[in-house]
Structure formats: C-alpha cells, structure tokens
C-alpha cells in the first residue's frame, strides 16, 4: 500500500518527524492523514460551525441535555463501500454509527437513514435496503425514519447516510480521553483482513472497475453487535474504566492513537497479544483492519479481572494489548521488537488545507415557463419516483422494536421516540437540488426543512448533526459549495439557537467525470414533554385546512423545485430568500396552537409546493378535499404551475376543527395565512 497523499503532504510528514518514514509508518500516515480520518480539507471550515449548547461535541458523538439525560446522536456516511458492495456497505454503516453512540456509554435506541439512488439501479437499492434491514432489525434497534431521494446524479454514486441516537444519564457519560498508567483492552470480534485500508479507500475517487475495491469493505455481524452493546454498557459502568473508543475507520490505529492523544499520554501496543482471525497478519494489516464489532477501552489494572468476567459472560473475545504512560509517543511492538515509535501529535494533527472558494459560478437565473396543462403536469409530478410514497422502504425495517416508538414512520414530519423525560422527535432531510443551485441558501433551506418537520409534529428543535456529501475538494465548484454551505449552516443555526452537535464529511463522491450534487444532509432532534402535543400529518373529515406563512406570488423565486426538475429537467431560476423572523414567528405560533389544541394536524410545505404537500396529506389520510388554491385571475398555465408547485420557504398547511378559533388566533397574532378549504369524505 502506497502513501495515499501527494508529495507535498509526504514532505510535510517527514519534516515534522525530522526523519524518513519506515514502511509501517507509511501505512499509519496513509490512514491517519487520509481525508476520511484527518479531515484535511474540511476541518478548518467545520470549526466555524455553531456548537454553543452542544454536549461533548468533540467526542465520538455529541448531544443535548434533556433533564438529567444526555441524548447523543450522530450521522455517518458509508457511500464508497455501498457503491462497491451495497449489502455489507449499508450493514456496516449501521454498525459503525451504533458504536459511536455506544462509546459514550449511551444505549442506542433509534436509527434513521438518508438514502440517495439513481432509480434504475435496482441492485444497489436492493442491497442497501437489505443490509440496513438485516443488520438493524437483528441487533434490536428501532429504525424510525429518514428519507429516500432519486436522482440521476447518484448513478454509481449512492449516498448512504445513517444516524443513530442513544441516551445515558449525563453523570454516566464516558469520554474517549485516556490518561497515563492504564491498560488497553480490545473487546469483540477477532481482528481479520476485512476492511484493511478502508479509510484510504473512502478518501479517493471511485475507480471504473470496483471489483478490486471490495477488499476494503467490512463485514458486519449484527448478533455479535447485540452482545457487544450489552457487554459495553455493563463494562462502561464499572469504576476504573476510564475511556472508550470504537474501532471504525483505520481500525485499531485510529482508536488507540486518538485515545492517547486526547489524554496527553503515550501508548504502547503489543500486536502479538491481539486475538486474530487470520494467522500471519502483518503489523500494518492488524493496525488498519476494520473488522467490525470491536471496542477499545483504557482501564485501571485492578478492574481487568472484572472486565474479563463480563466478556466471558457475553461470550466475547477480549485481549489486554498495551498500556499508557507519560509522553507523546505511539509505540508499536511485534515479535519482541519495536517497529515504530512516532509522536502522537504528528499522527493525529495532519496538515489542514484552507479552502479558498473561487468566484461564485454563474447559473441560469431564468425560469422555465412552458404552458403545460395543469392536469398533465399533476399526473407527471405525482407519478415521479421522487414524489412517490417511500412506504416500501420503511416496511423493510423494524420501527417498533424496543417499545419506544410512538408513531410509525411516514405519518408525521418527524418520528416520536419515548425517553425518560418525554419524547424526542427525529428526522433526516436533504435538498440536493437547492444546494446545487445556491449552496448558502440551499444549506439554510435544508436546516429549515428539518426544523419544520419537527415543529409540525409538536417538537421544539434542540440540536442537529450533519453529513456533508461532496465531490473532490480539489474541484473549484466543490470548494465554493462546501465553504458556502458551512456558512449557511452556521448562520441559520445561530438564528434558531440550535447547535450542531456532531457530523461527518464525505468527499470524492465522483466517478468517470461525473459528480453528485453537493448534498447537505441534516439529522435533527427535537423535544416534546407532553404526549398530548404530538401531532401527525393526518387530517380528518370536516376539518378546515389553512395555509400558514408566506404567500407565493408570480414574483416568488422557485428555482430547484421538484416541478421544474420533473417537468422541465432543469435547475434554473433562483432560490427564495429566507425570512428568519417569519420562520421563528411561525415556529412559536404553531407550537402554541398545538399546545392550545387549536391545530389538529400539520405538515410543512416543501417538495411539490402547496399542492404537493396537500396531496401527500390526503393520500396519507385516505380522505378528500374541497377548496380553492388559486386566485381567480390566474389564467396562464405556467402561472398556475408556479403557484401550486413552487417551493418557497416559510409555509405550513394545518387542519383544525374550530374555524373561528383558528381564524381569531391567526388574526390576533398577525400570522400570514389563508383558508384553503375543507376535508371531505369523498376521495
């Protein structure tokens, strides 16, 4: 394996070491200074994000505090593995994100997925769906929601972003920082050859022939994971267990080096003491193996016997493989010899590029205005795969296991999951076309989409995690889109006082001179104390329907909307500007009206515009509607399409039983609104 960095980086490493690297060290730096582990092109930008109010955001996963509980959540990408081996790629993506939560001593209670495909690639869709189903269902964690998006830009480049959520009393949280004079223990599956070099593989463009890349894909074992979850939670509650890390990207190498570096101590590993699945593995293979279902602990010597007893109880292999001591070195021994002694600060602090975005690219700002008949346009829109129900996906996954899920997927904007102090709301959203057209506004719009999904379900947004999927960071447009997306997320999260708690970056999503749209995926968590305030997007017969928020006009910007994509196959036009004051006003009003029992059902307006949102509610509710959505003076077909299908910010549709009560509240509080019509029994 060659060093997977350019000559400049290689020189930088040897300059810091003040010597040449040996062969093992070339492997070490190939992984730790890869994009996937080192965040070379993104770290400086990510530091700009708003973390104010986040709990332990620098750990394996971050969270928010609700009462005495820490609720931890994180997104992770497994895009490259899923492109070459969709079943195992998706399964081990789930496995990895569970371990990030578990490392904090948090019990994983929920999973979500954000999936992007080209609709024609049924092998990828089937493999990813089965991988998530077989792994998540088997390890007993509810898969409560997410999203599925189809677009040609994801041909051969699927995006598989997964999110896990866990809970633990704040005073029981375990961190990943070791200290001197501790023993290093590895628990779980025997280390083998699967996944060797996976971190470097995920840090480069996919090759035309993906067969040779399959060796970099890990293999999951959900039943071993279930045992590992229970064993870890028991071990992490033993006094004398100081730190924990999962073996994910770059395996034992990253988990042990980061643990020691964070704790400001040296670490020595004896590779001969590690339980192996394959004989005669080299030092580099042992360090870089990404065999699944493994966790590393730093513990006091006097608790070793207790930890080994717990491992035996759960029928898991365990080895004591090293120790920590005063200093700053990462020492590897094998066969009685020291193979490498490398400064930890050099390993764990790579060179960071300061992305300098080029001038904003020029995009066609003109709108398509073809006079397509409304009935024809409507049939095209509701029959496209992007608008179609994703119920088939959700049916493959067990959303009820664990007994915490309050509402099944696809009946509200966010999943409701029971915790000790009430309910948390969970959703995952992305708007790739919007970010492609305008990264700054598109990232803001994605954040707001998640906020509105939570708000319309009765939840106060508390925090978010992100998964940033882009093409090569060496590409000028990618640089621009990445920097502006970060700026958009930073600004809007400050406006809403909703911090980012964790995240992930996936670069190099390109192949054969094709790239994905820059895809900002948001996983957001909200809180609702009272079960009676949980709200679905199901309307009932005889309920009145209102549109709350901005009124779309012929001057409104509706670029990147689904109707333009489906009907005109283009992204032209501009994005609507965001009115933060209105968004906050709507948030407070809707949550207040839900609390006062004025609103019966609610849904945000996004994909497909006002008519798209209404149709989704009607299909979901199995009910009809009678009303008027267009002003009487609208004559041109293109005007009708824009007003019905245009996707602008700051709008909800809600239902109520008491028309006068709703009307009085909206007028009294100066909430922009209009009455659309009434739900009827005739479909």
XYZ file of C-alpha atoms in Angstrom:
683
model
C 0.000 0.000 0.000
C 1.449 3.367 -1.005
C 1.018 6.592 0.891
C -2.329 7.913 -0.291
C -1.309 11.589 -0.273
C 0.561 13.830 -2.647
C 4.264 14.632 -2.429
C 3.643 17.867 -0.545
C 1.914 16.003 2.294
C 4.592 13.316 2.362
C 7.250 16.003 2.716
C 5.221 17.681 5.461
C 5.064 14.447 7.446
C 8.799 13.808 7.208
C 9.528 17.441 8.031
C 7.573 17.072 11.275
C 9.152 13.695 12.052
C 12.607 15.089 11.218
C 13.375 11.777 9.513
C 12.175 9.397 6.808
C 9.192 7.155 7.464
C 9.678 3.408 7.666
C 7.280 1.043 5.873
C 4.883 0.626 8.801
C 4.746 4.371 9.346
C 3.828 4.891 5.709
C 0.764 2.754 6.363
C -0.004 4.639 9.565
C 0.063 8.016 7.857
C -1.727 6.720 4.775
C -4.735 6.185 7.052
C -4.441 8.926 9.657
C -3.636 11.648 7.144
C -6.357 10.487 4.767
C -9.368 12.695 4.121
C -11.640 10.211 5.864
C -9.729 10.224 9.176
C -7.878 13.526 9.087
C -10.476 15.900 7.603
C -7.650 17.645 5.730
C -9.873 19.801 3.519
C -12.781 20.331 5.907
C -11.515 20.744 9.487
C -10.823 24.485 9.296
C -14.272 25.124 7.836
C -16.061 22.858 10.317
C -14.548 24.801 13.197
C -16.717 27.764 12.117
C -19.963 25.945 12.938
C -22.143 26.902 15.886
C -21.547 24.434 18.751
C -22.938 26.642 21.533
C -25.150 24.490 23.741
C -23.941 21.130 22.381
C -22.959 18.393 24.823
C -19.488 16.840 24.271
C -19.433 17.784 20.585
C -15.752 16.804 20.268
C -16.428 13.197 21.214
C -17.430 10.200 19.077
C -20.915 11.692 19.031
C -22.351 14.858 20.518
C -25.688 15.559 22.081
C -28.029 17.754 24.049
C -29.073 17.694 27.688
C -32.731 16.973 28.471
C -33.327 16.893 32.210
C -30.729 14.544 33.661
C -30.283 12.718 30.346
C -27.683 13.196 27.675
C -29.261 12.418 24.307
C -26.435 11.701 21.862
C -26.780 11.473 18.098
C -24.591 11.476 15.023
C -24.702 10.888 11.269
C -22.142 8.900 9.317
C -21.647 8.149 5.627
C -20.861 4.785 4.054
C -21.050 5.917 0.450
C -17.965 4.329 -1.089
C -18.491 0.890 0.497
C -22.136 0.847 -0.639
C -21.120 1.685 -4.207
C -18.989 -1.470 -4.477
C -20.733 -3.825 -2.027
C -24.171 -2.388 -1.170
C -25.322 -5.058 1.292
C -22.274 -5.107 3.566
C -21.627 -1.406 2.979
C -25.031 -0.483 4.378
C -24.916 -3.042 7.187
C -21.525 -1.905 8.461
C -22.553 1.726 8.112
C -25.293 0.980 10.643
C -22.832 -0.951 12.797
C -20.304 1.880 12.836
C -22.715 4.606 13.845
C -24.092 2.436 16.654
C -20.562 2.081 18.077
C -20.071 5.875 18.014
C -23.073 6.203 20.325
C -22.101 3.199 22.423
C -18.606 4.573 23.120
C -20.199 7.296 25.293
C -21.985 4.684 27.415
C -25.250 5.684 25.716
C -27.737 2.945 24.926
C -28.654 3.138 21.212
C -32.433 3.477 20.886
C -33.099 4.653 17.310
C -31.727 4.625 13.775
C -32.564 6.751 10.724
C -31.363 6.689 7.113
C -30.959 9.214 4.322
C -30.586 7.309 1.047
C -29.872 8.643 -2.461
C -30.004 6.491 -5.596
C -30.440 6.519 -9.321
C -33.860 4.843 -9.592
C -32.770 2.408 -12.315
C -30.032 0.808 -10.209
C -32.116 -1.857 -8.518
C -29.105 -3.917 -7.375
C -27.810 -1.027 -5.294
C -31.260 -0.191 -3.921
C -31.997 -3.800 -3.008
C -28.564 -4.412 -1.463
C -28.588 -1.269 0.671
C -32.168 -1.849 1.828
C -31.472 -5.467 2.803
C -28.215 -4.526 4.520
C -29.976 -1.971 6.708
C -32.865 -4.349 7.372
C -30.851 -7.477 8.205
C -28.382 -5.650 10.443
C -30.608 -3.085 12.179
C -33.501 -5.478 12.774
C -31.208 -8.198 14.113
C -29.411 -6.062 16.678
C -32.689 -4.820 18.137
C -32.616 -1.072 17.474
C -35.690 0.630 16.004
C -35.294 2.181 12.548
C -37.741 5.048 12.915
C -37.489 7.189 9.774
C -35.436 9.125 7.264
C -35.743 9.871 3.568
C -35.164 8.376 0.122
C -34.272 10.563 -2.880
C -33.839 9.531 -6.515
C -31.739 11.489 -8.979
C -29.559 10.699 -11.987
C -26.564 12.381 -10.319
C -26.329 9.416 -7.925
C -25.804 6.854 -10.707
C -22.987 4.569 -9.460
C -22.578 7.048 -6.585
C -25.234 6.170 -3.994
C -25.282 8.127 -0.765
C -25.975 6.086 2.347
C -26.057 8.399 5.361
C -27.123 6.823 8.644
C -27.976 8.313 12.018
C -28.041 6.745 15.469
C -29.453 8.099 18.728
C -28.706 6.986 22.274
C -29.430 8.038 25.855
C -27.448 7.993 29.101
C -27.599 9.939 32.376
C -25.206 12.857 31.998
C -23.186 11.797 35.040
C -22.611 8.348 33.477
C -21.114 9.561 30.183
C -17.726 8.036 29.312
C -15.284 10.051 27.202
C -12.518 8.946 24.834
C -9.523 10.527 26.606
C -7.101 8.108 28.229
C -4.531 9.006 30.872
C -1.188 7.545 31.887
C -0.741 4.199 33.686
C -3.785 2.471 32.171
C -4.197 -0.894 30.457
C -5.508 -1.043 26.882
C -8.130 -3.711 26.200
C -9.795 -4.741 22.933
C -13.192 -6.456 23.126
C -15.188 -8.219 20.425
C -14.608 -9.969 17.135
C -11.205 -11.363 16.226
C -9.204 -8.977 14.032
C -9.064 -10.158 10.415
C -8.297 -8.909 6.922
C -11.716 -7.446 6.124
C -11.749 -3.705 5.605
C -7.967 -3.239 5.552
C -7.272 0.157 4.001
C -10.910 1.235 4.169
C -10.114 4.767 5.350
C -7.793 5.419 2.419
C -10.323 3.844 0.022
C -13.039 6.260 1.232
C -10.692 9.203 0.616
C -10.393 8.975 -3.145
C -12.494 8.881 -6.286
C -14.125 5.557 -7.124
C -12.477 3.520 -9.874
C -14.243 2.362 -13.018
C -13.793 -1.287 -12.015
C -14.957 -1.637 -8.431
C -14.235 -5.358 -8.022
C -10.771 -4.813 -6.554
C -12.198 -2.291 -4.090
C -14.383 -4.915 -2.376
C -11.464 -5.963 -0.171
C -11.787 -2.592 1.590
C -15.413 -3.231 2.623
C -16.057 -4.533 6.129
C -18.329 -7.440 7.048
C -20.965 -6.958 9.729
C -22.256 -9.366 12.376
C -25.424 -7.970 13.995
C -25.732 -10.770 16.540
C -22.199 -10.130 17.775
C -23.138 -6.431 17.853
C -26.104 -7.099 20.143
C -23.813 -8.928 22.588
C -21.232 -6.156 22.250
C -23.827 -3.481 23.097
C -24.865 -5.217 26.308
C -21.278 -6.038 27.330
C -20.067 -2.484 26.680
C -22.825 -0.881 28.732
C -22.007 -3.192 31.637
C -18.240 -2.582 31.301
C -18.588 1.187 30.980
C -20.422 1.306 34.307
C -17.508 -0.335 36.135
C -15.480 2.085 38.264
C -11.958 2.200 36.877
C -12.983 2.120 33.202
C -11.657 5.499 32.087
C -12.127 5.775 28.299
C -13.636 4.015 25.314
C -13.308 4.205 21.537
C -14.870 2.168 18.756
C -12.762 0.501 16.085
C -14.092 2.196 12.961
C -12.179 3.884 10.147
C -8.481 2.896 10.345
C -9.413 0.357 12.999
C -7.158 -0.147 15.997
C -4.756 2.521 14.764
C -7.179 5.442 14.931
C -8.979 4.331 18.099
C -5.815 3.873 20.175
C -3.825 6.834 18.831
C -6.726 9.266 19.258
C -7.474 7.964 22.747
C -3.879 8.575 23.867
C -3.515 11.907 22.054
C -6.689 13.322 23.590
C -5.451 12.269 27.022
C -1.961 13.710 26.554
C -0.128 10.431 27.147
C 1.966 7.861 25.287
C 0.662 4.437 24.326
C 2.411 1.151 23.598
C 0.703 -1.730 21.795
C 1.970 -5.304 21.553
C 0.358 -6.694 18.409
C 1.207 -10.280 19.404
C -1.390 -10.061 22.188
C -4.354 -9.261 19.908
C -6.796 -12.077 19.184
C -6.705 -12.599 15.401
C -8.990 -14.259 12.883
C -6.176 -14.794 10.364
C -2.682 -16.086 11.018
C 0.476 -14.297 9.902
C -1.101 -10.872 9.585
C 1.414 -8.070 9.188
C 1.635 -5.214 11.667
C 0.049 -2.861 9.140
C -2.833 -5.265 8.484
C -3.535 -5.659 12.209
C -3.489 -1.906 12.813
C -5.554 -0.993 9.743
C -8.062 -3.842 9.804
C -11.621 -2.554 10.040
C -13.105 -5.793 11.316
C -16.472 -4.916 12.792
C -17.884 -5.375 16.289
C -14.771 -4.277 18.244
C -14.342 -1.707 21.024
C -11.222 -0.477 22.806
C -11.064 0.505 26.484
C -8.471 2.229 28.650
C -8.854 0.836 32.182
C -7.152 0.703 35.535
C -5.247 -2.513 36.117
C -7.288 -3.534 39.163
C -10.510 -3.885 37.113
C -9.104 -6.161 34.404
C -10.477 -9.320 36.030
C -13.972 -7.809 36.285
C -13.938 -6.771 32.609
C -12.751 -10.200 31.500
C -15.597 -11.774 33.508
C -18.144 -9.585 31.703
C -16.651 -10.519 28.325
C -16.888 -14.212 29.217
C -20.499 -13.746 30.354
C -21.437 -12.382 26.903
C -19.229 -14.923 25.053
C -16.991 -12.223 23.576
C -13.251 -12.454 22.976
C -11.067 -9.973 24.849
C -7.344 -9.160 24.962
C -5.158 -6.844 27.014
C -2.897 -5.423 24.322
C -0.993 -2.463 25.691
C -0.539 0.331 28.203
C -0.355 4.094 28.516
C 2.401 6.118 30.152
C 3.851 9.617 30.336
C 4.885 11.143 26.997
C 3.740 11.761 23.428
C 4.672 8.588 21.542
C 2.751 5.921 19.671
C 4.785 2.722 20.016
C 4.100 -0.487 18.094
C 5.722 -3.779 19.115
C 5.587 -7.155 17.390
C 7.793 -10.191 17.776
C 9.542 -8.572 20.719
C 10.724 -5.633 18.606
C 9.675 -2.006 18.434
C 8.516 -1.465 14.850
C 7.619 2.192 15.218
C 7.803 4.988 17.782
C 6.048 8.044 16.387
C 4.997 11.334 18.002
C 1.243 11.292 18.567
C 0.813 14.958 17.692
C 2.240 14.257 14.229
C -0.100 11.290 13.720
C -3.263 12.984 14.975
C -2.777 16.560 13.733
C -2.464 16.410 9.919
C -1.920 19.314 7.582
C -5.171 21.241 7.093
C -5.962 22.953 3.802
C -7.631 26.344 3.924
C -10.172 26.089 1.124
C -10.295 29.317 -0.847
C -13.566 29.390 -2.789
C -13.426 30.760 -6.296
C -15.842 33.319 -7.687
C -19.477 32.265 -7.485
C -20.377 30.210 -10.571
C -22.889 31.711 -12.958
C -26.143 29.759 -13.147
C -29.034 30.429 -15.487
C -31.433 32.588 -13.460
C -34.278 32.418 -15.994
C -37.319 30.294 -15.211
C -38.916 27.715 -17.486
C -42.433 28.866 -18.332
C -43.855 26.292 -20.699
C -47.658 26.331 -20.800
C -48.202 22.711 -19.806
C -51.783 21.852 -18.873
C -52.297 21.521 -15.118
C -53.808 18.025 -15.284
C -50.874 16.753 -17.350
C -48.346 18.391 -15.015
C -50.091 16.976 -11.963
C -50.002 13.420 -13.325
C -46.303 13.750 -14.134
C -45.490 15.095 -10.703
C -47.373 12.566 -8.594
C -46.170 9.622 -10.706
C -42.485 10.509 -10.474
C -40.342 8.354 -8.168
C -39.214 11.372 -6.191
C -42.793 12.187 -5.122
C -43.965 8.599 -4.689
C -44.517 7.089 -1.253
C -41.402 5.507 0.269
C -43.513 3.149 2.362
C -41.876 0.129 0.728
C -38.539 1.094 2.277
C -39.931 1.681 5.758
C -41.746 -1.648 5.673
C -38.408 -3.472 5.405
C -37.234 -2.056 8.733
C -38.482 -2.694 12.265
C -39.550 0.664 13.681
C -41.277 -0.752 16.782
C -38.573 -2.902 18.406
C -37.698 -1.661 21.878
C -41.190 -0.322 22.512
C -40.162 3.363 22.430
C -41.553 4.408 19.031
C -44.752 6.400 19.474
C -45.759 6.918 15.842
C -44.943 4.792 12.827
C -42.803 6.328 10.052
C -44.449 8.381 7.330
C -47.447 9.685 9.284
C -45.736 12.860 10.521
C -42.790 15.060 9.697
C -40.672 13.527 12.468
C -40.524 10.256 14.376
C -41.548 10.357 18.050
C -39.463 8.232 20.423
C -40.147 7.888 24.167
C -37.409 8.792 26.638
C -37.432 9.153 30.410
C -38.490 12.825 30.410
C -40.934 12.907 27.486
C -40.445 12.392 23.755
C -37.696 13.190 21.286
C -38.512 13.977 17.663
C -36.126 12.755 14.968
C -35.840 13.478 11.258
C -33.287 13.404 8.429
C -33.571 15.742 5.459
C -31.644 16.979 2.456
C -32.343 19.219 -0.560
C -29.558 18.453 -3.056
C -31.034 20.457 -5.937
C -31.268 23.527 -3.716
C -27.632 23.250 -2.589
C -26.510 22.721 -6.188
C -28.267 25.905 -7.287
C -27.229 28.033 -4.304
C -25.078 26.354 -1.604
C -25.552 29.093 1.004
C -29.353 29.344 0.744
C -29.640 25.627 -0.020
C -27.911 24.667 3.230
C -30.144 27.076 5.139
C -33.207 25.637 3.430
C -32.162 22.094 4.372
C -31.813 23.111 8.021
C -35.238 24.765 7.942
C -36.803 21.694 6.321
C -35.756 19.654 9.359
C -36.946 22.375 11.736
C -40.368 22.497 10.098
C -40.708 18.714 10.177
C -40.106 18.777 13.926
C -42.293 21.832 14.568
C -45.226 20.455 12.579
C -45.001 17.292 14.724
C -45.076 19.229 18.005
C -41.343 19.331 18.820
C -39.069 22.193 19.797
C -35.809 21.822 17.747
C -32.848 21.211 20.112
C -29.791 20.286 18.054
C -28.627 18.850 14.750
C -25.970 16.674 13.203
C -24.837 16.888 9.593
C -23.445 14.633 6.897
C -21.782 16.702 4.167
C -21.503 14.789 0.894
C -19.438 16.411 -1.862
C -17.222 15.636 -4.849
C -13.440 16.192 -4.844
C -12.316 19.086 -2.621
C -9.769 19.906 -5.309
C -12.576 20.875 -7.659
C -13.302 24.633 -7.763
C -17.075 24.288 -7.544
C -16.792 21.814 -4.665
C -14.601 24.258 -2.751
C -17.115 27.027 -3.286
C -20.137 24.868 -2.458
C -18.566 23.406 0.677
C -17.473 26.740 2.147
C -20.783 28.454 1.399
C -22.782 25.511 2.769
C -20.877 25.710 6.047
C -21.541 29.456 6.204
C -25.234 28.875 5.602
C -25.482 26.248 8.358
C -23.544 28.438 10.775
C -25.741 31.488 10.204
C -29.118 29.751 10.334
C -28.259 27.639 13.391
C -27.293 30.800 15.283
C -30.566 32.430 14.233
C -32.512 29.487 15.666
C -30.161 28.855 18.645
C -29.942 25.219 17.551
C -26.335 23.954 17.744
C -24.588 21.343 15.653
C -23.565 18.510 17.984
C -21.663 16.199 15.626
C -21.133 15.440 11.962
C -19.298 13.787 9.123
C -17.784 14.795 5.773
C -17.687 12.562 2.713
C -15.619 13.887 -0.197
C -14.693 12.307 -3.553
C -18.231 11.252 -4.478
C -17.484 11.259 -8.189
C -16.694 8.812 -10.948
C -15.947 8.974 -14.687
C -16.045 12.807 -14.665
C -19.491 12.762 -13.033
C -20.159 14.171 -9.591
C -23.066 14.184 -7.198
C -24.934 17.342 -6.325
C -23.418 18.823 -3.158
C -25.660 17.090 -0.636
C -26.030 18.527 2.851
C -27.893 16.006 4.990
C -29.308 17.208 8.290
C -30.310 14.948 11.164
C -32.227 16.972 13.734
C -33.543 16.251 17.207
C -36.406 17.983 18.978
C -38.142 17.620 22.319
C -41.760 17.441 23.423
C -42.597 16.962 27.090
C -46.322 16.282 26.748
C -47.647 13.299 24.817
C -50.828 15.253 24.031
C -48.816 17.733 21.945
C -47.505 15.123 19.499
C -49.073 15.935 16.129
C -49.390 13.890 12.961
C -49.759 14.937 9.346
C -53.108 13.154 9.092
C -56.241 15.253 8.538
C -59.795 14.168 9.342
C -63.171 14.598 7.613
C -64.784 18.033 8.129
C -61.553 19.654 9.343
C -60.749 23.072 7.899
C -57.400 23.477 6.109
C -55.261 26.613 6.359
C -52.008 27.685 4.745
C -49.776 29.497 7.233
C -46.796 31.599 6.213
C -45.606 33.246 3.032
C -47.976 33.757 0.173
C -46.392 32.665 -3.083
C -46.712 35.207 -5.902
C -45.663 35.291 -9.532
C -42.583 37.227 -8.400
C -41.503 34.470 -5.992
C -38.314 32.542 -6.782
C -38.947 28.815 -7.170
C -35.683 27.508 -8.634
C -34.661 23.876 -7.964
C -38.265 22.889 -7.196
C -39.485 19.398 -7.966
C -41.898 20.602 -10.645
C -39.056 22.260 -12.588
C -36.948 19.131 -12.254
C -39.720 16.752 -13.314
C -41.457 18.857 -15.953
C -38.506 20.738 -17.430
C -35.478 18.686 -16.320
C -33.628 21.785 -15.139
C -32.430 23.637 -12.054
C -32.760 27.124 -13.478
C -34.162 30.086 -11.608
C -33.297 31.402 -8.163
C -33.970 30.223 -4.633
C -36.379 32.077 -2.432
C -34.802 34.360 0.152
C -35.274 33.276 3.769
C -37.210 35.404 6.241
C -35.799 34.281 9.595
C -38.172 36.464 11.622
C -41.160 34.878 9.902
C -39.768 31.352 10.385
C -39.323 31.959 14.128
C -42.756 33.572 14.393
C -44.367 30.579 12.678
C -42.467 28.160 14.909
C -43.721 29.805 18.092
C -47.272 30.162 16.787
C -47.603 26.565 15.612
C -46.204 25.078 18.833
C -48.507 27.365 20.813
C -51.565 26.408 18.737
C -50.713 22.723 19.123
C -50.451 23.200 22.885
C -53.801 25.041 22.950
C -55.440 22.302 20.855
C -56.286 24.709 18.030
C -54.367 22.687 15.424
C -55.399 19.076 14.750
C -52.852 18.111 12.098
C -49.877 19.792 10.452
C -47.361 19.386 7.652
C -44.658 21.642 6.260
C -44.808 22.768 2.613
C -41.745 21.678 0.668
C -41.499 19.043 -2.059
C -44.146 19.704 -4.705
C -45.202 23.034 -3.199
C -48.629 23.649 -1.710
C -50.425 21.152 -3.927
C -47.722 18.541 -3.343
C -47.978 18.980 0.443
C -51.783 18.783 0.314
C -51.738 15.663 -1.853
C -49.282 13.916 0.486
C -51.561 14.639 3.435
C -54.665 13.456 1.549
C -53.006 10.232 0.365
C -51.727 9.577 3.883
C -55.111 10.397 5.465
C -57.133 8.499 2.846
C -59.510 11.419 2.545
C -60.729 14.040 0.049
C -60.578 17.830 -0.091
C -62.755 20.609 -1.424
C -61.405 24.126 -1.725
C -59.657 26.735 -3.814
C -55.869 27.002 -4.091
C -55.531 29.616 -6.843
C -56.591 33.255 -7.173
C -59.429 33.715 -9.686
C -57.450 35.985 -12.002
C -54.771 33.377 -12.841
C -55.167 32.382 -16.495
C -51.806 31.166 -17.844
C -50.904 27.519 -17.216
C -47.295 28.341 -16.273
C -48.639 30.736 -13.620
C -50.857 28.003 -12.173
C -47.929 25.563 -12.079
C -45.711 28.052 -10.299
C -48.273 28.975 -7.658
C -49.315 25.375 -6.996
C -45.951 23.625 -7.185
C -43.443 26.365 -6.324
C -41.267 25.586 -3.316
C -40.626 28.692 -1.253
C -39.662 28.939 2.396
C -41.775 29.529 5.485
C -45.070 27.690 4.882
C -47.166 25.031 6.622
C -50.574 23.527 5.977
C -52.614 22.804 9.107
C -56.052 21.474 9.907
C -58.461 22.454 12.649
C -61.946 21.617 13.872
C -62.932 25.104 15.035
C -62.668 27.548 12.108
C -63.417 30.676 14.164
C -60.963 29.810 16.914
C -58.206 29.295 14.366
C -59.074 32.442 12.422
C -59.164 34.583 15.566
C -55.785 33.338 16.760
C -54.121 33.991 13.387
C -55.566 37.489 13.095
C -54.802 38.422 16.696
C -51.152 37.292 16.379
C -50.695 38.702 12.881
C -49.786 35.333 11.336
C -49.844 35.366 7.488
C -52.461 32.858 6.391
C -55.248 31.921 4.022
C -58.103 29.446 4.246
C -57.707 26.737 1.579
C -60.777 24.562 2.057
C -62.182 21.590 3.914
C -61.515 17.851 4.187
C -64.377 15.727 2.858
C -65.232 12.042 2.818
C -65.399 11.791 -0.974
C -61.886 10.993 -2.210
